[in-house]
Amino acid sequence: MPSTAIEKLLLPGPTPFFYGASEAVYQVTLHEPDGALPRVPEALVHEVWQARRFDHTALVTSGGVPVTVLDPGTYNTDRGPDFRAARLRIGPTEWAGDVEIHTTSGGWFDHKHHLDAAYNGVVLHVALHADIWTGGLLRADGTPLPELILYPHLEAPLRTLLYQFYAHPAGPLLCAASWARVPAEIREAWIEALAVERMQAKRDRLAVTYLQAPDLEALLHGRLFAALGYAKNAEAMTALARRLPLPLVRQIPDALDLEALHLGAAGLLPAPADLLRSDRASADYAMDLRERFDRLRLRFDVPAMDRAA
């Protein structure tokens, strides 16, 4: 065979390539990427799940129970399970809950999810490849967790999905790369129009809320708390504002009592066991706040929120 000749044999499964160099011929066989290789990113499995790039007709858990994906859920960019509010049918039962994803089953234990109550709402664990932990996952409450191994059901070879994953544009919008070439006056006018639209939508939502309960101070109190929580904690901060209404807060003149009440009601005061490695001044300060909150909680009947929520 000439030294420049390359012959490719198109065979199913692993594909052998023959390369000729000088008087020798070498064979190299290409295989599907090994699931144990760290170069398969978890984000790829997220994309496959979110876009449903798998065969839906024969999905089963590691225990052989049929699975139907009614809704893969909403991708979560914050702490907690990867997908929220998914809808699945596992066997005869329809479930609504969270989905957690790893490249292998052992990721559940590697990331300590089996010790975290925030993952007790996970109704299905999805792994790209099976390993020694497959079929043995437990939630923090001790209940077994159903699991789906996705690799046998992929709609395309894994090497194809990997290529597409790394080759697609970096931006979430196909036109994002062209944004800088848009004339400045057009960009500024468009941004201003979107800003006005956003403010008007907020105004309309506030108007609806006010008409349902016409208390302007309470409305502003709740929105202030939501703003302090930013997007990720707006809902939790709004719940805290409802738990600590202004008429209650105004009965407390002492600043330390107010601090203790807010931190305690939010479930953020450390327990004594959390203070073992703290310096004396910090530990004394935290314990003083705990004592103040215990007194205020009994006086005003204010339960503490769940820290994990």
PDB file of N, CA, C and O in Angstrom, residues 47 165-178:
ATOM      1  N   GLU A  47     -28.224  18.607  28.419  1.00  0.00           N
ATOM      2  CA  GLU A  47     -28.791  18.976  27.118  1.00  0.00           C
ATOM      3  C   GLU A  47     -29.585  17.832  26.509  1.00  0.00           C
ATOM      4  O   GLU A  47     -30.667  18.044  25.944  1.00  0.00           O
ATOM      5  N   PHE A 165     -22.055  19.036  20.868  1.00  0.00           N
ATOM      6  CA  PHE A 165     -22.013  19.787  22.124  1.00  0.00           C
ATOM      7  C   PHE A 165     -20.882  20.814  22.100  1.00  0.00           C
ATOM      8  O   PHE A 165     -21.056  21.966  22.503  1.00  0.00           O
ATOM      9  N   TYR A 166     -19.713  20.399  21.631  1.00  0.00           N
ATOM     10  CA  TYR A 166     -18.567  21.308  21.621  1.00  0.00           C
ATOM     11  C   TYR A 166     -18.558  22.237  20.405  1.00  0.00           C
ATOM     12  O   TYR A 166     -17.896  23.280  20.424  1.00  0.00           O
ATOM     13  N   ALA A 167     -19.293  21.876  19.352  1.00  0.00           N
ATOM     14  CA  ALA A 167     -19.242  22.666  18.119  1.00  0.00           C
ATOM     15  C   ALA A 167     -20.305  23.743  18.046  1.00  0.00           C
ATOM     16  O   ALA A 167     -20.173  24.670  17.247  1.00  0.00           O
ATOM     17  N   HIS A 168     -21.379  23.626  18.835  1.00  0.00           N
ATOM     18  CA  HIS A 168     -22.458  24.610  18.679  1.00  0.00           C
ATOM     19  C   HIS A 168     -22.018  25.972  19.203  1.00  0.00           C
ATOM     20  O   HIS A 168     -21.095  26.071  20.004  1.00  0.00           O
ATOM     21  N   PRO A 169     -22.667  27.080  18.751  1.00  0.00           N
ATOM     22  CA  PRO A 169     -22.268  28.414  19.190  1.00  0.00           C
ATOM     23  C   PRO A 169     -22.327  28.543  20.699  1.00  0.00           C
ATOM     24  O   PRO A 169     -23.170  27.922  21.357  1.00  0.00           O
ATOM     25  N   ALA A 170     -21.430  29.349  21.248  1.00  0.00           N
ATOM     26  CA  ALA A 170     -21.350  29.486  22.701  1.00  0.00           C
ATOM     27  C   ALA A 170     -22.559  30.206  23.276  1.00  0.00           C
ATOM     28  O   ALA A 170     -22.982  29.925  24.388  1.00  0.00           O
ATOM     29  N   GLY A 171     -23.122  31.152  22.533  1.00  0.00           N
ATOM     30  CA  GLY A 171     -24.241  31.922  23.054  1.00  0.00           C
ATOM     31  C   GLY A 171     -25.551  31.166  22.993  1.00  0.00           C
ATOM     32  O   GLY A 171     -25.739  30.298  22.140  1.00  0.00           O
ATOM     33  N   PRO A 172     -26.499  31.484  23.891  1.00  0.00           N
ATOM     34  CA  PRO A 172     -27.794  30.810  23.858  1.00  0.00           C
ATOM     35  C   PRO A 172     -28.634  31.202  22.653  1.00  0.00           C
ATOM     36  O   PRO A 172     -29.565  30.505  22.292  1.00  0.00           O
ATOM     37  N   LEU A 173     -28.326  32.330  22.021  1.00  0.00           N
ATOM     38  CA  LEU A 173     -29.054  32.793  20.845  1.00  0.00           C
ATOM     39  C   LEU A 173     -28.138  32.727  19.633  1.00  0.00           C
ATOM     40  O   LEU A 173     -26.968  33.126  19.699  1.00  0.00           O
ATOM     41  N   LEU A 174     -28.672  32.262  18.534  1.00  0.00           N
ATOM     42  CA  LEU A 174     -27.861  32.130  17.330  1.00  0.00           C
ATOM     43  C   LEU A 174     -27.356  33.470  16.821  1.00  0.00           C
ATOM     44  O   LEU A 174     -26.297  33.545  16.198  1.00  0.00           O
ATOM     45  N   CYS A 175     -28.084  34.536  17.129  1.00  0.00           N
ATOM     46  CA  CYS A 175     -27.689  35.854  16.632  1.00  0.00           C
ATOM     47  C   CYS A 175     -26.817  36.615  17.622  1.00  0.00           C
ATOM     48  O   CYS A 175     -26.428  37.760  17.371  1.00  0.00           O
ATOM     49  N   ALA A 176     -26.473  35.988  18.772  1.00  0.00           N
ATOM     50  CA  ALA A 176     -25.745  36.710  19.815  1.00  0.00           C
ATOM     51  C   ALA A 176     -24.398  37.212  19.325  1.00  0.00           C
ATOM     52  O   ALA A 176     -23.950  38.310  19.692  1.00  0.00           O
ATOM     53  N   ALA A 177     -23.726  36.430  18.498  1.00  0.00           N
ATOM     54  CA  ALA A 177     -22.404  36.827  18.025  1.00  0.00           C
ATOM     55  C   ALA A 177     -22.456  38.060  17.126  1.00  0.00           C
ATOM     56  O   ALA A 177     -21.429  38.728  16.922  1.00  0.00           O
ATOM     57  N   SER A 178     -23.621  38.364  16.579  1.00  0.00           N
ATOM     58  CA  SER A 178     -23.751  39.507  15.669  1.00  0.00           C
ATOM     59  C   SER A 178     -24.199  40.774  16.378  1.00  0.00           C
ATOM     60  O   SER A 178     -24.326  41.830  15.742  1.00  0.00           O
TER      61      SER A 178
END
